[in-house]
Amino acid sequence: MTQKYKRWYDYDPSLIEVIDLLRNYQNELRSQAEIFLQKVEEKVTKEAVDRFYEMVKPFKGNRWYDTDPIISKTVELLRVIPQDIQKQAATNFITYLKENGILSEEEN
């Protein structure tokens, strides 16, 4: 029997942590979300990311991350990429925050 999760990110503690960080510190982590998006755009182009976002964003966004397009794009990209890449992206994001003094070891 496969495990059913309530939310798409509940299967991995690092994804839960990244989503919680983005939810609770949107303003503080916006620049790190921009860096993440830039790295994705280097791989697939900015136009591809923008087209994707236009397809998946809700007409009347009422989710916590819909108010900021950078945070919204970041969460939506994390949501649709394969699970192994989700895990790696979450781990990399947390590592980057720690290495740059944005997140302390105690907060993890």
CSV table of N, CA, C and O in Angstrom, one decimal:
chain,number,residue,atom,x,y,z
A,1,MET,N,0.8,-1.2,0.0
A,1,MET,CA,0.0,0.0,0.0
A,1,MET,C,0.9,1.2,0.0
A,1,MET,O,1.8,1.4,0.8
A,2,THR,N,0.6,2.2,-0.9
A,2,THR,CA,1.4,3.4,-0.9
A,2,THR,C,0.9,4.4,0.1
A,2,THR,O,-0.3,4.5,0.4
A,3,GLN,N,1.9,5.2,0.5
A,3,GLN,CA,1.6,6.2,1.5
A,3,GLN,C,0.8,7.4,0.8
A,3,GLN,O,1.3,7.8,-0.2
A,4,LYS,N,-0.3,7.8,1.4
A,4,LYS,CA,-1.0,9.0,0.8
A,4,LYS,C,-0.6,10.2,1.7
A,4,LYS,O,-0.6,10.1,2.9
A,5,TYR,N,-0.3,11.3,1.0
A,5,TYR,CA,0.1,12.5,1.7
A,5,TYR,C,-1.0,13.6,1.5
A,5,TYR,O,-1.6,13.6,0.4
A,6,LYS,N,-1.2,14.4,2.4
A,6,LYS,CA,-2.2,15.5,2.3
A,6,LYS,C,-1.8,16.5,1.3
A,6,LYS,O,-2.6,17.0,0.5
A,7,ARG,N,-0.5,16.9,1.4
A,7,ARG,CA,0.0,18.0,0.5
A,7,ARG,C,1.1,17.4,-0.3
A,7,ARG,O,1.8,16.4,0.1
A,8,TRP,N,1.4,18.0,-1.5
A,8,TRP,CA,2.4,17.4,-2.4
A,8,TRP,C,3.8,17.4,-1.8
A,8,TRP,O,4.6,16.6,-2.2
A,9,TYR,N,4.1,18.2,-0.8
A,9,TYR,CA,5.4,18.2,-0.2
A,9,TYR,C,5.6,17.5,1.1
A,9,TYR,O,6.7,17.4,1.7
A,10,ASP,N,4.5,16.9,1.6
A,10,ASP,CA,4.6,16.2,2.9
A,10,ASP,C,5.4,14.9,2.9
A,10,ASP,O,5.8,14.5,4.0
A,11,TYR,N,5.8,14.4,1.8
A,11,TYR,CA,6.6,13.2,1.8
A,11,TYR,C,8.1,13.4,2.2
A,11,TYR,O,8.8,12.5,2.5
A,12,ASP,N,8.5,14.7,2.2
A,12,ASP,CA,10.0,14.9,2.5
A,12,ASP,C,10.1,16.1,3.5
A,12,ASP,O,9.6,17.2,3.2
A,13,PRO,N,10.8,15.8,4.6
A,13,PRO,CA,11.0,16.8,5.6
A,13,PRO,C,11.7,18.1,5.1
A,13,PRO,O,11.4,19.2,5.5
A,14,SER,N,12.7,18.0,4.1
A,14,SER,CA,13.3,19.2,3.6
A,14,SER,C,12.4,20.0,2.8
A,14,SER,O,12.5,21.3,2.8
A,15,LEU,N,11.5,19.4,2.1
A,15,LEU,CA,10.5,20.2,1.3
A,15,LEU,C,9.5,20.9,2.3
A,15,LEU,O,9.2,22.1,2.0
A,16,ILE,N,9.1,20.2,3.3
A,16,ILE,CA,8.3,20.8,4.3
A,16,ILE,C,9.0,22.1,4.9
A,16,ILE,O,8.4,23.1,5.0
A,17,GLU,N,10.2,21.9,5.2
A,17,GLU,CA,11.0,23.0,5.8
A,17,GLU,C,11.1,24.2,4.8
A,17,GLU,O,10.9,25.3,5.2
A,18,VAL,N,11.4,23.9,3.5
A,18,VAL,CA,11.5,25.0,2.5
A,18,VAL,C,10.1,25.7,2.4
A,18,VAL,O,10.1,27.0,2.4
A,19,ILE,N,9.1,25.0,2.3
A,19,ILE,CA,7.7,25.6,2.1
A,19,ILE,C,7.4,26.4,3.3
A,19,ILE,O,6.9,27.5,3.2
A,20,ASP,N,7.7,25.9,4.5
A,20,ASP,CA,7.4,26.6,5.8
A,20,ASP,C,8.2,27.9,5.8
A,20,ASP,O,7.8,29.0,6.2
A,21,LEU,N,9.5,27.8,5.4
A,21,LEU,CA,10.4,29.0,5.4
A,21,LEU,C,9.9,30.0,4.5
A,21,LEU,O,9.8,31.2,4.8
A,22,LEU,N,9.5,29.6,3.3
A,22,LEU,CA,9.0,30.5,2.3
A,22,LEU,C,7.6,31.2,2.8
A,22,LEU,O,7.4,32.4,2.6
A,23,ARG,N,6.8,30.4,3.4
A,23,ARG,CA,5.5,30.9,3.9
A,23,ARG,C,5.8,31.9,5.0
A,23,ARG,O,5.1,33.0,5.0
A,24,ASN,N,6.7,31.6,5.9
A,24,ASN,CA,6.8,32.4,7.1
A,24,ASN,C,7.8,33.6,6.9
A,24,ASN,O,7.8,34.6,7.7
A,25,TYR,N,8.6,33.5,5.9
A,25,TYR,CA,9.7,34.6,5.7
A,25,TYR,C,9.7,35.0,4.2
A,25,TYR,O,10.7,35.2,3.7
A,26,GLN,N,8.5,35.2,3.6
A,26,GLN,CA,8.4,35.6,2.2
A,26,GLN,C,9.3,36.8,1.9
A,26,GLN,O,10.1,36.7,0.9
A,27,ASN,N,9.2,37.8,2.6
A,27,ASN,CA,10.0,39.0,2.3
A,27,ASN,C,11.5,38.8,2.4
A,27,ASN,O,12.3,39.2,1.6
A,28,GLU,N,11.9,38.1,3.5
A,28,GLU,CA,13.3,37.9,3.7
A,28,GLU,C,13.9,36.9,2.7
A,28,GLU,O,15.1,37.0,2.4
A,29,LEU,N,13.1,36.0,2.2
A,29,LEU,CA,13.7,34.9,1.3
A,29,LEU,C,13.4,35.2,-0.2
A,29,LEU,O,13.7,34.4,-1.0
A,30,ARG,N,12.8,36.3,-0.5
A,30,ARG,CA,12.4,36.6,-1.8
A,30,ARG,C,13.7,36.6,-2.7
A,30,ARG,O,13.6,36.1,-3.8
A,31,SER,N,14.7,37.2,-2.3
A,31,SER,CA,16.0,37.3,-3.1
A,31,SER,C,16.5,35.9,-3.4
A,31,SER,O,17.0,35.6,-4.4
A,32,GLN,N,16.4,35.0,-2.4
A,32,GLN,CA,16.9,33.6,-2.6
A,32,GLN,C,16.0,32.9,-3.6
A,32,GLN,O,16.4,32.1,-4.4
A,33,ALA,N,14.7,33.2,-3.5
A,33,ALA,CA,13.8,32.6,-4.5
A,33,ALA,C,14.1,33.1,-5.9
A,33,ALA,O,14.0,32.3,-6.9
A,34,GLU,N,14.5,34.4,-6.0
A,34,GLU,CA,14.9,34.9,-7.3
A,34,GLU,C,16.1,34.2,-7.8
A,34,GLU,O,16.2,33.9,-9.0
A,35,ILE,N,17.1,33.9,-7.0
A,35,ILE,CA,18.3,33.2,-7.4
A,35,ILE,C,17.9,31.8,-7.9
A,35,ILE,O,18.4,31.3,-8.9
A,36,PHE,N,17.0,31.1,-7.2
A,36,PHE,CA,16.5,29.8,-7.6
A,36,PHE,C,15.9,29.9,-9.0
A,36,PHE,O,16.2,29.1,-9.9
A,37,LEU,N,15.0,30.8,-9.2
A,37,LEU,CA,14.4,31.0,-10.5
A,37,LEU,C,15.4,31.3,-11.6
A,37,LEU,O,15.3,30.8,-12.7
A,38,GLN,N,16.4,32.1,-11.3
A,38,GLN,CA,17.4,32.4,-12.3
A,38,GLN,C,18.2,31.2,-12.7
A,38,GLN,O,18.5,31.0,-13.9
A,39,LYS,N,18.5,30.3,-11.7
A,39,LYS,CA,19.2,29.0,-12.0
A,39,LYS,C,18.3,28.1,-12.9
A,39,LYS,O,18.8,27.5,-13.8
A,40,VAL,N,17.0,28.1,-12.6
A,40,VAL,CA,16.1,27.3,-13.5
A,40,VAL,C,16.0,27.9,-14.9
A,40,VAL,O,16.1,27.2,-15.9
A,41,GLU,N,15.9,29.3,-15.0
A,41,GLU,CA,15.9,29.9,-16.3
A,41,GLU,C,17.1,29.7,-17.1
A,41,GLU,O,17.1,29.6,-18.3
A,42,GLU,N,18.3,29.6,-16.4
A,42,GLU,CA,19.5,29.3,-17.2
A,42,GLU,C,19.4,27.9,-17.8
A,42,GLU,O,20.0,27.7,-18.9
A,43,LYS,N,18.7,27.0,-17.3
A,43,LYS,CA,18.5,25.7,-17.8
A,43,LYS,C,17.5,25.6,-18.9
A,43,LYS,O,17.6,24.9,-19.9
A,44,VAL,N,16.3,26.3,-18.7
A,44,VAL,CA,15.2,26.1,-19.6
A,44,VAL,C,14.7,27.4,-20.3
A,44,VAL,O,13.8,27.3,-21.1
A,45,THR,N,15.3,28.5,-20.0
A,45,THR,CA,14.9,29.9,-20.5
A,45,THR,C,13.8,30.5,-19.6
A,45,THR,O,12.9,29.9,-19.1
A,46,LYS,N,13.9,31.8,-19.5
A,46,LYS,CA,13.0,32.6,-18.8
A,46,LYS,C,11.6,32.5,-19.4
A,46,LYS,O,10.6,32.4,-18.7
A,47,GLU,N,11.5,32.5,-20.7
A,47,GLU,CA,10.3,32.4,-21.4
A,47,GLU,C,9.5,31.1,-21.1
A,47,GLU,O,8.3,31.1,-20.9
A,48,ALA,N,10.3,30.0,-21.0
A,48,ALA,CA,9.6,28.7,-20.6
A,48,ALA,C,9.1,28.8,-19.2
A,48,ALA,O,8.0,28.3,-19.0
A,49,VAL,N,9.8,29.4,-18.3
A,49,VAL,CA,9.3,29.5,-16.9
A,49,VAL,C,8.1,30.4,-16.9
A,49,VAL,O,7.1,30.1,-16.3
A,50,ASP,N,8.1,31.5,-17.6
A,50,ASP,CA,7.0,32.4,-17.6
A,50,ASP,C,5.7,31.8,-18.3
A,50,ASP,O,4.6,31.9,-17.8
A,51,ARG,N,5.9,31.1,-19.4
A,51,ARG,CA,4.8,30.3,-20.0
A,51,ARG,C,4.2,29.3,-19.1
A,51,ARG,O,3.0,29.2,-18.9
A,52,PHE,N,5.1,28.5,-18.4
A,52,PHE,CA,4.6,27.5,-17.5
A,52,PHE,C,3.8,28.2,-16.4
A,52,PHE,O,2.7,27.7,-16.0
A,53,TYR,N,4.3,29.3,-15.8
A,53,TYR,CA,3.6,29.9,-14.7
A,53,TYR,C,2.3,30.5,-15.1
A,53,TYR,O,1.3,30.4,-14.4
A,54,GLU,N,2.2,31.0,-16.3
A,54,GLU,CA,0.9,31.5,-16.8
A,54,GLU,C,-0.1,30.3,-17.0
A,54,GLU,O,-1.3,30.6,-16.8
A,55,MET,N,0.4,29.1,-17.3
A,55,MET,CA,-0.6,28.0,-17.4
A,55,MET,C,-1.0,27.5,-16.0
A,55,MET,O,-2.2,27.0,-15.9
A,56,VAL,N,-0.2,27.6,-15.0
A,56,VAL,CA,-0.6,27.0,-13.7
A,56,VAL,C,-1.1,27.9,-12.7
A,56,VAL,O,-1.7,27.5,-11.7
A,57,LYS,N,-0.9,29.2,-12.8
A,57,LYS,CA,-1.3,30.1,-11.8
A,57,LYS,C,-2.9,30.2,-11.8
A,57,LYS,O,-3.5,30.1,-12.9
A,58,PRO,N,-3.4,30.3,-10.6
A,58,PRO,CA,-4.9,30.4,-10.6
A,58,PRO,C,-5.4,31.7,-11.1
A,58,PRO,O,-4.7,32.7,-10.9
A,59,PHE,N,-6.6,31.7,-11.6
A,59,PHE,CA,-7.2,33.0,-12.0
A,59,PHE,C,-7.4,34.0,-10.9
A,59,PHE,O,-7.0,35.1,-11.0
A,60,LYS,N,-7.9,33.5,-9.8
A,60,LYS,CA,-8.0,34.4,-8.6
A,60,LYS,C,-7.2,33.7,-7.5
A,60,LYS,O,-7.8,32.9,-6.8
A,61,GLY,N,-5.9,33.9,-7.5
A,61,GLY,CA,-5.1,33.3,-6.5
A,61,GLY,C,-5.4,33.6,-5.1
A,61,GLY,O,-5.5,34.8,-4.7
A,62,ASN,N,-5.7,32.6,-4.3
A,62,ASN,CA,-6.0,32.8,-2.9
A,62,ASN,C,-5.1,32.0,-2.0
A,62,ASN,O,-5.4,31.9,-0.8
A,63,ARG,N,-4.1,31.4,-2.5
A,63,ARG,CA,-3.1,30.7,-1.7
A,63,ARG,C,-2.1,31.7,-1.1
A,63,ARG,O,-1.9,32.8,-1.6
A,64,TRP,N,-1.5,31.3,0.0
A,64,TRP,CA,-0.6,32.2,0.7
A,64,TRP,C,0.5,32.8,-0.2
A,64,TRP,O,1.0,33.9,0.0
A,65,TYR,N,1.0,32.0,-1.2
A,65,TYR,CA,2.1,32.4,-2.0
A,65,TYR,C,1.7,33.2,-3.3
A,65,TYR,O,2.5,33.6,-4.1
A,66,ASP,N,0.4,33.3,-3.6
A,66,ASP,CA,-0.1,33.9,-4.8
A,66,ASP,C,0.1,35.4,-4.9
A,66,ASP,O,0.0,36.0,-5.9
A,67,THR,N,0.4,36.0,-3.7
A,67,THR,CA,0.5,37.5,-3.7
A,67,THR,C,1.8,38.0,-4.3
A,67,THR,O,1.9,39.1,-4.6
A,68,ASP,N,2.8,37.1,-4.3
A,68,ASP,CA,4.1,37.5,-4.8
A,68,ASP,C,4.5,36.6,-6.0
A,68,ASP,O,4.6,35.4,-5.8
A,69,PRO,N,4.7,37.1,-7.2
A,69,PRO,CA,4.9,36.3,-8.3
A,69,PRO,C,6.2,35.5,-8.2
A,69,PRO,O,6.3,34.4,-8.7
A,70,ILE,N,7.2,36.0,-7.6
A,70,ILE,CA,8.5,35.3,-7.4
A,70,ILE,C,8.3,34.1,-6.5
A,70,ILE,O,8.7,33.0,-6.8
A,71,ILE,N,7.7,34.3,-5.4
A,71,ILE,CA,7.5,33.2,-4.4
A,71,ILE,C,6.5,32.2,-5.1
A,71,ILE,O,6.7,31.0,-5.0
A,72,SER,N,5.5,32.7,-5.8
A,72,SER,CA,4.5,31.8,-6.4
A,72,SER,C,5.2,31.0,-7.5
A,72,SER,O,5.0,29.7,-7.6
A,73,LYS,N,6.0,31.6,-8.3
A,73,LYS,CA,6.7,30.8,-9.4
A,73,LYS,C,7.6,29.7,-8.7
A,73,LYS,O,7.7,28.6,-9.2
A,74,THR,N,8.3,30.1,-7.6
A,74,THR,CA,9.2,29.2,-7.0
A,74,THR,C,8.4,28.0,-6.4
A,74,THR,O,8.8,26.8,-6.7
A,75,VAL,N,7.3,28.2,-5.7
A,75,VAL,CA,6.5,27.1,-5.2
A,75,VAL,C,5.9,26.3,-6.3
A,75,VAL,O,6.0,25.0,-6.2
A,76,GLU,N,5.4,26.9,-7.3
A,76,GLU,CA,4.8,26.1,-8.4
A,76,GLU,C,5.9,25.2,-9.2
A,76,GLU,O,5.6,24.1,-9.5
A,77,LEU,N,7.1,25.8,-9.4
A,77,LEU,CA,8.1,25.0,-10.0
A,77,LEU,C,8.5,23.8,-9.1
A,77,LEU,O,8.6,22.7,-9.5
A,78,LEU,N,8.6,24.0,-7.8
A,78,LEU,CA,8.9,23.0,-6.9
A,78,LEU,C,7.8,21.9,-6.9
A,78,LEU,O,8.1,20.7,-6.8
A,79,ARG,N,6.6,22.3,-7.0
A,79,ARG,CA,5.4,21.4,-7.0
A,79,ARG,C,5.4,20.5,-8.2
A,79,ARG,O,5.1,19.3,-8.0
A,80,VAL,N,5.9,20.9,-9.4
A,80,VAL,CA,5.7,20.1,-10.6
A,80,VAL,C,6.9,19.3,-11.0
A,80,VAL,O,6.8,18.4,-11.8
A,81,ILE,N,8.1,19.6,-10.5
A,81,ILE,CA,9.3,18.9,-10.9
A,81,ILE,C,9.3,17.5,-10.2
A,81,ILE,O,8.6,17.3,-9.2
A,82,PRO,N,10.0,16.6,-10.8
A,82,PRO,CA,10.0,15.2,-10.3
A,82,PRO,C,10.5,15.2,-8.8
A,82,PRO,O,11.3,16.0,-8.4
A,83,GLN,N,10.1,14.2,-8.1
A,83,GLN,CA,10.4,14.1,-6.6
A,83,GLN,C,11.9,14.1,-6.3
A,83,GLN,O,12.3,14.8,-5.4
A,84,ASP,N,12.7,13.4,-7.1
A,84,ASP,CA,14.1,13.4,-6.8
A,84,ASP,C,14.7,14.8,-7.0
A,84,ASP,O,15.6,15.2,-6.2
A,85,ILE,N,14.2,15.6,-7.9
A,85,ILE,CA,14.7,16.9,-8.1
A,85,ILE,C,14.1,17.9,-7.1
A,85,ILE,O,14.8,18.8,-6.6
A,86,GLN,N,12.9,17.6,-6.6
A,86,GLN,CA,12.3,18.4,-5.5
A,86,GLN,C,13.2,18.3,-4.3
A,86,GLN,O,13.5,19.3,-3.7
A,87,LYS,N,13.6,17.0,-4.0
A,87,LYS,CA,14.4,16.8,-2.8
A,87,LYS,C,15.7,17.5,-2.9
A,87,LYS,O,16.2,18.1,-2.0
A,88,GLN,N,16.4,17.4,-4.1
A,88,GLN,CA,17.7,18.0,-4.3
A,88,GLN,C,17.6,19.5,-4.2
A,88,GLN,O,18.4,20.2,-3.6
A,89,ALA,N,16.5,20.1,-4.8
A,89,ALA,CA,16.3,21.5,-4.8
A,89,ALA,C,16.1,22.0,-3.4
A,89,ALA,O,16.7,23.0,-3.0
A,90,ALA,N,15.3,21.3,-2.6
A,90,ALA,CA,15.1,21.7,-1.2
A,90,ALA,C,16.3,21.6,-0.4
A,90,ALA,O,16.6,22.5,0.4
A,91,THR,N,17.1,20.6,-0.5
A,91,THR,CA,18.4,20.4,0.2
A,91,THR,C,19.3,21.5,-0.2
A,91,THR,O,20.0,22.1,0.7
A,92,ASN,N,19.4,21.8,-1.5
A,92,ASN,CA,20.3,22.9,-1.9
A,92,ASN,C,19.9,24.2,-1.4
A,92,ASN,O,20.7,25.1,-1.0
A,93,PHE,N,18.6,24.5,-1.4
A,93,PHE,CA,18.1,25.8,-0.8
A,93,PHE,C,18.4,25.9,0.6
A,93,PHE,O,19.0,27.0,1.0
A,94,ILE,N,18.2,24.9,1.4
A,94,ILE,CA,18.5,24.9,2.8
A,94,ILE,C,20.1,25.1,3.1
A,94,ILE,O,20.5,25.9,3.9
A,95,THR,N,20.9,24.4,2.3
A,95,THR,CA,22.3,24.5,2.4
A,95,THR,C,22.8,25.9,2.1
A,95,THR,O,23.6,26.5,2.8
A,96,TYR,N,22.2,26.5,1.0
A,96,TYR,CA,22.5,27.9,0.6
A,96,TYR,C,22.2,28.8,1.7
A,96,TYR,O,23.0,29.7,2.1
A,97,LEU,N,21.0,28.7,2.3
A,97,LEU,CA,20.6,29.6,3.4
A,97,LEU,C,21.6,29.5,4.6
A,97,LEU,O,22.0,30.5,5.2
A,98,LYS,N,22.0,28.3,4.9
A,98,LYS,CA,23.0,28.1,6.0
A,98,LYS,C,24.3,28.6,5.7
A,98,LYS,O,25.0,29.3,6.5
A,99,GLU,N,24.8,28.4,4.5
A,99,GLU,CA,26.2,28.8,4.1
A,99,GLU,C,26.2,30.4,4.1
A,99,GLU,O,27.3,30.9,4.2
A,100,ASN,N,25.1,31.0,3.8
A,100,ASN,CA,25.1,32.5,3.7
A,100,ASN,C,24.6,33.1,5.0
A,100,ASN,O,24.3,34.3,5.0
A,101,GLY,N,24.5,32.3,6.1
A,101,GLY,CA,24.1,32.9,7.3
A,101,GLY,C,22.7,33.3,7.5
A,101,GLY,O,22.3,34.1,8.4
A,102,ILE,N,21.8,32.9,6.5
A,102,ILE,CA,20.4,33.3,6.6
A,102,ILE,C,19.6,32.4,7.5
A,102,ILE,O,18.7,32.8,8.1
A,103,LEU,N,20.1,31.1,7.6
A,103,LEU,CA,19.4,30.1,8.4
A,103,LEU,C,20.5,29.5,9.3
A,103,LEU,O,21.5,29.1,8.7
A,104,SER,N,20.3,29.5,10.6
A,104,SER,CA,21.3,28.9,11.5
A,104,SER,C,21.0,27.4,11.6
A,104,SER,O,19.9,26.9,11.3
A,105,GLU,N,22.0,26.7,12.0
A,105,GLU,CA,21.9,25.2,12.2
A,105,GLU,C,20.8,24.9,13.2
A,105,GLU,O,20.1,23.9,13.0
A,106,GLU,N,20.6,25.7,14.2
A,106,GLU,CA,19.5,25.4,15.2
A,106,GLU,C,18.1,25.5,14.6
A,106,GLU,O,17.2,24.9,15.1
A,107,GLU,N,18.0,26.3,13.5
A,107,GLU,CA,16.7,26.5,12.9
A,107,GLU,C,16.3,25.3,12.1
A,107,GLU,O,15.1,25.1,11.7
A,108,ASN,N,17.2,24.4,11.7
A,108,ASN,CA,17.0,23.3,10.9
A,108,ASN,C,16.6,22.1,11.7
A,108,ASN,O,17.0,21.8,12.7
